Amino acid sequence: MFVEENTLQVDRVPRSVVYRFSYTLHGRTQLWASGDFREVQEHARLVVADGATDPRFEVELVFD
C-alpha cells in the first residue's frame, strides 16, 4: 500500500478530524469513516487482508 506524506500549515485549530478509508471489495466501492484513526486503520488492515483493492485514505479537518 502506498502512503503519501503531505505537510499542511493551518492558522486555526480544527474543531474535529474525520478519517476516511475507501476501497473496492467484491466489485463494490466501500467507505469507512470515523473520528478515531485507530478504528479506521484496523478496518483498513482487515479489508486489505480480505482482498480489497484501490485503498485510499483521506483526512478532513472540520473548522466550523
mmCIF file of C-alpha atoms in Angstrom:
data_model
loop_
_atom_site.group_PDB
_atom_site.id
_atom_site.type_symbol
_atom_site.label_atom_id
_atom_site.label_comp_id
_atom_site.label_asym_id
_atom_site.label_seq_id
_atom_site.Cartn_x
_atom_site.Cartn_y
_atom_site.Cartn_z
ATOM 1 C CA MET A 1 0.000 0.000 0.000
ATOM 2 C CA PHE A 2 1.404 3.398 -0.993
ATOM 3 C CA VAL A 3 1.351 6.147 1.631
ATOM 4 C CA GLU A 4 1.903 9.765 0.666
ATOM 5 C CA GLU A 5 3.006 12.253 3.284
ATOM 6 C CA ASN A 6 1.945 15.884 2.967
ATOM 7 C CA THR A 7 2.639 18.883 5.154
ATOM 8 C CA LEU A 8 -0.215 21.258 5.941
ATOM 9 C CA GLN A 9 0.111 24.582 7.722
ATOM 10 C CA VAL A 10 -3.086 25.846 9.316
ATOM 11 C CA ASP A 11 -3.719 29.167 11.073
ATOM 12 C CA ARG A 12 -6.624 27.775 13.098
ATOM 13 C CA VAL A 13 -7.144 24.644 15.147
ATOM 14 C CA PRO A 14 -9.759 22.309 13.658
ATOM 15 C CA ARG A 15 -12.871 21.541 15.718
ATOM 16 C CA SER A 16 -12.657 17.889 14.701
ATOM 17 C CA VAL A 17 -10.929 15.499 12.337
ATOM 18 C CA VAL A 18 -12.610 12.821 10.208
ATOM 19 C CA TYR A 19 -10.538 9.939 8.827
ATOM 20 C CA ARG A 20 -11.875 8.154 5.760
ATOM 21 C CA PHE A 21 -10.804 4.933 4.104
ATOM 22 C CA SER A 22 -12.353 3.918 0.790
ATOM 23 C CA TYR A 23 -11.702 0.717 -1.120
ATOM 24 C CA THR A 24 -13.236 -1.739 -3.589
ATOM 25 C CA LEU A 25 -14.276 -5.183 -2.377
ATOM 26 C CA HIS A 26 -16.295 -7.766 -4.329
ATOM 27 C CA GLY A 27 -16.861 -5.189 -7.095
ATOM 28 C CA ARG A 28 -18.401 -2.577 -4.791
ATOM 29 C CA THR A 29 -16.833 0.663 -3.598
ATOM 30 C CA GLN A 30 -16.998 0.971 0.185
ATOM 31 C CA LEU A 31 -16.268 3.842 2.591
ATOM 32 C CA TRP A 32 -15.374 3.673 6.277
ATOM 33 C CA ALA A 33 -15.184 6.940 8.228
ATOM 34 C CA SER A 34 -14.558 7.767 11.870
ATOM 35 C CA GLY A 35 -13.028 10.371 14.146
ATOM 36 C CA ASP A 36 -10.861 7.591 15.614
ATOM 37 C CA PHE A 37 -7.815 6.937 13.417
ATOM 38 C CA ARG A 38 -7.038 3.584 15.048
ATOM 39 C CA GLU A 39 -10.549 2.332 14.250
ATOM 40 C CA VAL A 40 -10.155 3.269 10.574
ATOM 41 C CA GLN A 41 -6.641 1.816 10.472
ATOM 42 C CA GLU A 42 -7.814 -1.524 11.885
ATOM 43 C CA HIS A 43 -10.731 -1.704 9.436
ATOM 44 C CA ALA A 44 -8.331 -0.945 6.565
ATOM 45 C CA ARG A 45 -5.962 -3.689 7.693
ATOM 46 C CA LEU A 46 -8.776 -6.252 7.800
ATOM 47 C CA VAL A 47 -10.346 -5.458 4.421
ATOM 48 C CA VAL A 48 -6.993 -5.271 2.617
ATOM 49 C CA ALA A 49 -6.145 -8.693 4.053
ATOM 50 C CA ASP A 50 -9.539 -9.857 2.729
ATOM 51 C CA GLY A 51 -8.634 -8.745 -0.814
ATOM 52 C CA ALA A 52 -9.777 -5.121 -1.042
ATOM 53 C CA THR A 53 -8.296 -3.104 -3.890
ATOM 54 C CA ASP A 54 -7.917 0.629 -4.643
ATOM 55 C CA PRO A 55 -7.294 1.607 -0.985
ATOM 56 C CA ARG A 56 -7.377 5.335 -0.268
ATOM 57 C CA PHE A 57 -7.041 7.289 2.987
ATOM 58 C CA GLU A 58 -8.373 10.831 3.363
ATOM 59 C CA VAL A 59 -8.347 13.253 6.279
ATOM 60 C CA GLU A 60 -10.920 16.033 6.658
ATOM 61 C CA LEU A 61 -10.277 18.913 9.042
ATOM 62 C CA VAL A 62 -13.563 20.447 10.264
ATOM 63 C CA PHE A 63 -13.235 24.077 11.348
ATOM 64 C CA ASP A 64 -16.768 25.422 11.822
#
